mmCIF file of C-alpha atoms and ligand atoms in Angstrom:
data_model
loop_
_atom_site.group_PDB
_atom_site.id
_atom_site.type_symbol
_atom_site.label_atom_id
_atom_site.label_comp_id
_atom_site.label_asym_id
_atom_site.label_seq_id
_atom_site.Cartn_x
_atom_site.Cartn_y
_atom_site.Cartn_z
ATOM 1 C CA MET A 238 24.288 -23.760 23.039
ATOM 2 C CA THR A 239 21.249 -22.179 22.139
ATOM 3 C CA THR A 240 19.316 -24.279 19.749
ATOM 4 C CA ARG A 241 16.788 -22.337 17.250
ATOM 5 C CA THR A 242 14.461 -24.316 14.543
ATOM 6 C CA ALA A 243 14.745 -23.150 10.751
ATOM 7 C CA GLN A 244 12.646 -20.368 9.802
ATOM 8 C CA PRO A 245 12.665 -18.332 6.826
ATOM 9 C CA ALA A 246 15.150 -15.447 6.488
ATOM 10 C CA THR A 247 14.990 -12.349 4.637
ATOM 11 C CA LEU A 248 17.973 -12.282 2.279
ATOM 12 C CA THR A 249 19.610 -9.828 0.533
ATOM 13 C CA THR A 250 22.941 -8.984 -1.185
ATOM 14 C CA THR A 251 24.224 -5.296 -1.629
ATOM 15 C CA ARG A 252 27.275 -4.337 -3.344
ATOM 16 C CA THR A 253 27.610 -0.382 -3.394
ATOM 17 C CA ARG A 254 30.798 -0.314 -5.600
ATOM 18 C CA ALA A 255 32.280 -2.215 -8.369
ATOM 19 C CA PRO A 256 34.063 -5.419 -7.863
ATOM 20 C CA GLU A 257 37.049 -3.879 -9.137
ATOM 21 C CA ASP A 258 37.235 -1.131 -6.413
ATOM 22 C CA ASP A 259 38.040 -3.670 -3.531
ATOM 23 C CA LEU A 260 40.832 -5.563 -5.817
ATOM 24 C CA GLU A 261 43.218 -3.563 -3.707
ATOM 25 C CA GLU A 262 42.149 -4.827 -0.219
ATOM 26 C CA PHE A 263 40.630 -8.455 -1.284
ATOM 27 C CA ASP A 264 42.083 -10.464 -3.719
ATOM 28 C CA GLU A 265 39.095 -12.877 -5.437
ATOM 29 C CA HIS A 266 40.564 -15.924 -6.192
ATOM 30 C CA PRO A 267 38.312 -18.523 -8.133
ATOM 31 C CA VAL A 268 40.192 -21.451 -6.886
ATOM 32 C CA ARG A 269 41.247 -20.511 -2.856
ATOM 33 C CA GLY A 270 37.847 -18.691 -2.839
ATOM 34 C CA ARG A 271 36.003 -21.927 -3.724
ATOM 35 C CA PHE A 272 38.137 -23.811 -1.472
ATOM 36 C CA ASN A 273 37.783 -21.656 1.732
ATOM 37 C CA SER A 274 34.109 -21.700 1.500
ATOM 38 C CA ALA A 275 34.048 -25.397 1.043
ATOM 39 C CA PHE A 276 36.841 -25.705 3.938
ATOM 40 C CA PHE A 277 34.990 -23.772 6.591
ATOM 41 C CA TRP A 278 31.568 -25.284 5.966
ATOM 42 C CA VAL A 279 33.129 -28.655 6.192
ATOM 43 C CA MET A 280 35.564 -27.851 8.946
ATOM 44 C CA GLY A 281 33.576 -25.488 10.978
ATOM 45 C CA GLY A 282 31.760 -27.930 13.107
ATOM 46 C CA TYR A 283 35.543 -28.877 14.632
ATOM 47 C CA ILE A 284 37.195 -25.544 14.650
ATOM 48 C CA ASN A 285 34.050 -24.634 16.524
ATOM 49 C CA ARG A 286 34.184 -27.302 19.132
ATOM 50 C CA HIS A 287 37.636 -25.787 20.076
ATOM 51 C CA LEU A 288 36.285 -22.159 20.146
ATOM 52 C CA HIS A 289 32.958 -22.477 21.601
ATOM 53 C CA GLN A 290 33.644 -21.888 25.123
ATOM 54 C CA ARG A 291 35.062 -18.377 24.418
ATOM 55 C CA LYS A 292 33.096 -17.676 21.849
ATOM 56 C CA SER A 293 29.626 -18.519 23.793
ATOM 57 C CA ALA A 294 30.996 -15.680 26.878
ATOM 58 C CA THR A 295 32.175 -13.088 24.142
ATOM 59 C CA PHE A 296 29.235 -13.121 21.965
ATOM 60 C CA ALA A 297 27.130 -13.458 25.061
ATOM 61 C CA ASP A 298 24.031 -10.875 25.034
ATOM 62 C CA LEU A 299 24.421 -9.408 21.612
ATOM 63 C CA PRO A 300 21.558 -6.710 20.746
ATOM 64 C CA PRO A 301 19.271 -8.085 17.828
ATOM 65 C CA THR A 302 21.040 -6.158 14.966
ATOM 66 C CA VAL A 303 24.378 -7.069 14.557
ATOM 67 C CA VAL A 304 27.184 -6.488 11.803
ATOM 68 C CA GLU A 305 29.512 -9.132 11.349
ATOM 69 C CA LEU A 306 33.262 -8.811 9.473
ATOM 70 C CA GLY A 307 34.070 -11.779 7.318
ATOM 71 C CA ALA A 308 31.335 -13.436 8.250
ATOM 72 C CA GLY A 309 32.091 -16.492 5.943
ATOM 73 C CA VAL A 310 29.781 -19.398 5.731
ATOM 74 C CA GLY A 311 27.965 -18.149 9.201
ATOM 75 C CA ALA A 312 30.015 -19.656 11.868
ATOM 76 C CA ASN A 313 28.720 -17.045 14.426
ATOM 77 C CA MET A 314 24.913 -17.273 13.964
ATOM 78 C CA ARG A 315 24.171 -19.402 16.649
ATOM 79 C CA TYR A 316 25.470 -16.806 19.059
ATOM 80 C CA LEU A 317 22.979 -14.166 17.570
ATOM 81 C CA PRO A 318 19.690 -13.771 19.374
ATOM 82 C CA ALA A 319 16.496 -15.328 18.350
ATOM 83 C CA HIS A 320 15.193 -13.544 15.150
ATOM 84 C CA ALA A 321 18.216 -11.579 14.779
ATOM 85 C CA ARG A 322 19.151 -9.084 11.864
ATOM 86 C CA LEU A 323 22.744 -9.599 10.562
ATOM 87 C CA THR A 324 24.744 -7.023 8.179
ATOM 88 C CA ALA A 325 27.354 -9.309 6.962
ATOM 89 C CA ILE A 326 30.753 -7.698 5.373
ATOM 90 C CA GLU A 327 31.746 -10.445 3.419
ATOM 91 C CA PRO A 328 34.002 -9.953 0.328
ATOM 92 C CA ASN A 329 34.415 -13.256 -0.863
ATOM 93 C CA PRO A 330 31.425 -14.003 -2.831
ATOM 94 C CA PHE A 331 31.923 -17.967 -2.729
ATOM 95 C CA MET A 332 31.093 -17.653 0.855
ATOM 96 C CA HIS A 333 27.646 -16.404 0.132
ATOM 97 C CA SER A 334 25.250 -19.135 -0.935
ATOM 98 C CA ARG A 335 26.462 -21.289 1.984
ATOM 99 C CA LEU A 336 26.147 -17.827 4.517
ATOM 100 C CA ARG A 337 22.623 -17.600 3.124
ATOM 101 C CA ARG A 338 22.187 -21.415 3.683
ATOM 102 C CA ALA A 339 22.910 -20.436 7.375
ATOM 103 C CA ALA A 340 21.056 -17.814 7.640
ATOM 104 C CA ARG A 341 17.806 -19.856 6.822
ATOM 105 C CA SER A 342 18.544 -22.549 9.156
ATOM 106 C CA TRP A 343 19.189 -20.327 11.947
ATOM 107 C CA GLY A 344 16.604 -18.169 11.574
ATOM 108 C CA VAL A 345 18.452 -15.223 10.904
ATOM 109 C CA GLU A 346 17.239 -11.831 8.815
ATOM 110 C CA LEU A 347 20.842 -11.402 6.543
ATOM 111 C CA GLU A 348 21.886 -8.716 4.221
ATOM 112 C CA ILE A 349 25.410 -9.274 2.705
ATOM 113 C CA ARG A 350 27.494 -6.655 1.872
ATOM 114 C CA SER A 351 30.309 -7.748 -0.786
ATOM 115 C CA VAL A 352 32.703 -5.191 0.712
ATOM 116 C CA VAL A 353 36.000 -5.180 2.249
ATOM 117 C CA GLY A 354 36.138 -4.212 6.413
ATOM 118 C CA GLU A 355 38.858 -1.303 5.468
ATOM 119 C CA ARG A 356 35.764 0.356 3.907
ATOM 120 C CA ILE A 357 32.776 -0.714 5.586
ATOM 121 C CA ASP A 358 29.532 0.926 3.776
ATOM 122 C CA LEU A 359 27.506 2.220 6.521
ATOM 123 C CA PRO A 360 26.803 5.284 8.292
ATOM 124 C CA ASP A 361 28.854 6.611 11.365
ATOM 125 C CA ALA A 362 27.783 5.405 14.610
ATOM 126 C CA SER A 363 24.932 3.058 13.070
ATOM 127 C CA ALA A 364 25.808 -0.226 14.922
ATOM 128 C CA ASP A 365 25.199 -1.393 18.245
ATOM 129 C CA ALA A 366 27.600 -4.109 17.968
ATOM 130 C CA VAL A 367 29.993 -5.601 15.294
ATOM 131 C CA ILE A 368 31.443 -9.077 15.688
ATOM 132 C CA SER A 369 34.450 -11.002 13.860
ATOM 133 C CA SER A 370 36.339 -14.330 14.299
ATOM 134 C CA LEU A 371 39.113 -15.165 12.847
ATOM 135 C CA VAL A 372 39.216 -12.177 10.294
ATOM 136 C CA LEU A 373 41.750 -9.581 11.396
ATOM 137 C CA CYS A 374 44.454 -12.375 10.691
ATOM 138 C CA SER A 375 43.028 -11.851 6.805
ATOM 139 C CA VAL A 376 42.567 -8.311 6.398
ATOM 140 C CA ARG A 377 44.740 -6.180 4.403
ATOM 141 C CA ASP A 378 45.200 -3.834 7.110
ATOM 142 C CA PRO A 379 43.835 -4.351 10.412
ATOM 143 C CA ASP A 380 44.468 -0.730 11.872
ATOM 144 C CA ALA A 381 42.256 0.393 8.648
ATOM 145 C CA VAL A 382 39.555 -2.139 9.966
ATOM 146 C CA LEU A 383 39.759 -1.355 13.211
ATOM 147 C CA ALA A 384 39.131 2.197 12.362
ATOM 148 C CA GLU A 385 35.977 1.501 10.292
ATOM 149 C CA ILE A 386 34.702 -0.462 13.431
ATOM 150 C CA ARG A 387 34.773 2.719 15.748
ATOM 151 C CA ARG A 388 33.185 4.655 13.018
ATOM 152 C CA VAL A 389 30.161 2.603 12.373
ATOM 153 C CA LEU A 390 29.830 1.625 15.890
ATOM 154 C CA ARG A 391 27.292 4.000 18.105
ATOM 155 C CA PRO A 392 29.046 5.723 21.216
ATOM 156 C CA GLY A 393 28.965 2.805 23.820
ATOM 157 C CA GLY A 394 28.804 0.171 21.005
ATOM 158 C CA ARG A 395 30.641 -2.932 21.202
ATOM 159 C CA PHE A 396 33.288 -4.867 19.157
ATOM 160 C CA SER A 397 33.222 -8.528 20.189
ATOM 161 C CA PHE A 398 36.016 -10.708 18.557
ATOM 162 C CA ALA A 399 37.579 -13.999 18.857
ATOM 163 C CA GLU A 400 40.834 -13.941 16.788
ATOM 164 C CA HIS A 401 43.746 -16.182 16.256
ATOM 165 C CA VAL A 402 47.353 -14.435 17.095
ATOM 166 C CA ALA A 403 51.056 -14.752 16.959
ATOM 167 C CA ALA A 404 52.490 -17.121 19.526
ATOM 168 C CA GLU A 405 54.913 -15.843 22.299
ATOM 169 C CA ALA A 406 58.377 -14.819 20.884
ATOM 170 C CA GLY A 407 60.726 -18.022 20.982
ATOM 171 C CA THR A 408 58.314 -20.900 21.524
ATOM 172 C CA PRO A 409 57.591 -23.697 19.217
ATOM 173 C CA THR A 410 54.461 -22.446 17.959
ATOM 174 C CA ARG A 411 56.052 -18.878 17.049
ATOM 175 C CA TRP A 412 58.608 -21.031 15.084
ATOM 176 C CA THR A 413 56.161 -22.936 13.343
ATOM 177 C CA GLN A 414 54.262 -20.043 12.576
ATOM 178 C CA ARG A 415 57.357 -18.151 10.742
ATOM 179 C CA ILE A 416 58.082 -21.513 8.857
ATOM 180 C CA LEU A 417 54.665 -22.101 7.674
ATOM 181 C CA ARG A 418 53.931 -18.254 7.012
ATOM 182 C CA ARG A 419 54.054 -18.244 3.140
ATOM 183 C CA PRO A 420 52.109 -21.619 2.375
ATOM 184 C CA TRP A 421 49.710 -20.729 4.871
ATOM 185 C CA ALA A 422 48.480 -17.469 3.495
ATOM 186 C CA TRP A 423 48.546 -18.838 0.331
ATOM 187 C CA VAL A 424 46.157 -21.505 1.310
ATOM 188 C CA PHE A 425 43.855 -19.184 3.438
ATOM 189 C CA GLU A 426 44.128 -16.152 1.430
ATOM 190 C CA GLY A 427 46.140 -13.682 3.235
ATOM 191 C CA CYS A 428 45.655 -15.246 6.809
ATOM 192 C CA SER A 429 48.810 -14.610 8.581
ATOM 193 C CA CYS A 430 49.591 -16.058 11.675
ATOM 194 C CA GLU A 431 52.014 -13.957 12.725
ATOM 195 C CA ARG A 432 49.652 -10.691 14.041
ATOM 196 C CA ASP A 433 49.937 -9.363 17.259
ATOM 197 C CA LEU A 434 46.334 -8.601 17.312
ATOM 198 C CA ALA A 435 45.582 -7.848 21.094
ATOM 199 C CA SER A 436 48.128 -4.213 20.692
ATOM 200 C CA VAL A 437 46.321 -3.469 17.130
ATOM 201 C CA ILE A 438 42.883 -3.661 19.452
ATOM 202 C CA GLN A 439 44.139 -2.071 22.316
ATOM 203 C CA SER A 440 45.707 0.633 20.593
ATOM 204 C CA ALA A 441 42.742 1.400 17.964
ATOM 205 C CA GLY A 442 41.138 4.256 20.670
ATOM 206 C CA PHE A 443 38.405 2.196 22.054
ATOM 207 C CA ALA A 444 37.069 3.709 25.180
ATOM 208 C CA ARG A 445 37.589 0.120 27.190
ATOM 209 C CA VAL A 446 39.109 -3.151 25.917
ATOM 210 C CA ASP A 447 38.504 -6.371 27.655
ATOM 211 C CA LEU A 448 40.691 -9.242 26.178
ATOM 212 C CA THR A 449 41.886 -12.770 27.503
ATOM 213 C CA HIS A 450 44.629 -14.644 25.380
ATOM 214 C CA TYR A 451 44.179 -18.380 25.487
ATOM 215 C CA ARG A 452 45.536 -21.792 23.591
ATOM 216 C CA ILE A 453 43.780 -24.394 21.829
ATOM 217 C CA HIS A 454 45.047 -27.668 21.451
ATOM 218 C CA SER A 455 44.619 -28.791 17.495
ATOM 219 C CA PRO A 456 46.953 -30.425 14.674
ATOM 220 C CA PHE A 457 46.864 -27.097 13.010
ATOM 221 C CA LEU A 458 49.946 -25.919 15.242
ATOM 222 C CA PRO A 459 50.143 -22.146 13.999
ATOM 223 C CA PHE A 460 46.459 -21.538 14.288
ATOM 224 C CA ASN A 461 46.504 -22.956 18.371
ATOM 225 C CA THR A 462 47.287 -19.126 19.882
ATOM 226 C CA HIS A 463 44.012 -17.078 20.424
ATOM 227 C CA ILE A 464 42.455 -13.882 22.002
ATOM 228 C CA ALA A 465 38.854 -12.859 22.866
ATOM 229 C CA GLY A 466 37.169 -10.431 24.155
ATOM 230 C CA THR A 467 35.217 -7.109 23.583
ATOM 231 C CA ALA A 468 35.802 -3.325 22.812
ATOM 232 C CA ILE A 469 33.649 -0.439 23.813
ATOM 233 C CA ALA A 470 33.447 2.294 21.608
HETATM 234 C C1 LIG B 700 38.958 -17.603 8.036
HETATM 235 S S1 LIG B 700 37.743 -17.039 7.609
HETATM 236 C C2 LIG B 700 36.508 -16.709 8.794
HETATM 237 C C3 LIG B 700 35.279 -16.982 8.297
HETATM 238 C C4 LIG B 700 34.199 -16.677 9.861
HETATM 239 N N1 LIG B 700 34.435 -15.547 10.468
HETATM 240 C C5 LIG B 700 34.569 -18.147 10.827
HETATM 241 O O1 LIG B 700 35.149 -17.531 11.559
HETATM 242 O O2 LIG B 700 34.510 -19.188 10.077
HETATM 243 C C6 LIG B 700 38.132 -15.346 7.300
HETATM 244 C C7 LIG B 700 36.620 -14.412 6.323
HETATM 245 O O3 LIG B 700 37.258 -13.111 6.356
HETATM 246 C C8 LIG B 700 36.675 -12.528 5.006
HETATM 247 N N2 LIG B 700 37.935 -11.373 4.723
HETATM 248 C C9 LIG B 700 39.015 -11.639 4.067
HETATM 249 N N3 LIG B 700 39.553 -10.633 3.902
HETATM 250 C C10 LIG B 700 38.810 -9.641 4.228
HETATM 251 C C11 LIG B 700 38.437 -7.933 4.594
HETATM 252 N N4 LIG B 700 39.610 -7.134 4.150
HETATM 253 N N5 LIG B 700 37.389 -7.457 4.992
HETATM 254 C C12 LIG B 700 36.393 -8.377 5.377
HETATM 255 N N6 LIG B 700 36.396 -9.496 5.224
HETATM 256 C C13 LIG B 700 37.286 -10.238 4.849
HETATM 257 C C14 LIG B 700 37.030 -13.738 4.394
HETATM 258 O O4 LIG B 700 36.301 -13.783 3.110
HETATM 259 C C15 LIG B 700 36.610 -15.154 5.275
HETATM 260 O O5 LIG B 700 35.580 -15.097 4.737
#
């Protein structure tokens, strides 16, 4: 793992639409929003211990300027190159102060865009790389988000992802995902453990998709089945 020392970071927040414009795609909840921010801040190290090996391969060799969907509290800053510039698409305002704190400690130049992945306010073909982790489970419309990622990527640009997905049908993990789907989604702001995100990404019209399925072993059983990979626009 790359270790970098804390450096001053440039920090800006952009909100180009009124908050109510995004209500359809993101339900801003004062209690769950704060809870999720604190949860991922406290549990980030634990989650990353399970995902680090795949993430470090998937997010290797990123360019200096990166767009991240659902950046949360900054779990992926450690994978950015030194002095990187990160445009964070993060609709939960309760994530923002911790995200800024992470940017300062990793020396990342951060711009937060308080919009949803379904409507990214960046020009066509303007990004070299888009990344996400544990986000496509939570967005309202994964197909729309994938279409937006393709739109903002320049031809040949990469979308690198590490996401959790539905387990194989008929397995105990899949049954657990079904049984717990409602409380899980309530606690984690709409997160679904039942999505076949590999198919969603593979059918999104990218020129090439390389992905791998893998399993982690955590007590959070519905969360244990994952994919990681890269799609080229
Ligand atoms: C489970 S957290 C993961 C955060 C971070 N990527 C990580 O790996 O720790 C999901 C994140 O996606 C964000 N999110 C939810 N719906 C979204 C949407 N429609 N567009 C973009 N981000 C969204 C949430 O606010 C939250 O920060």
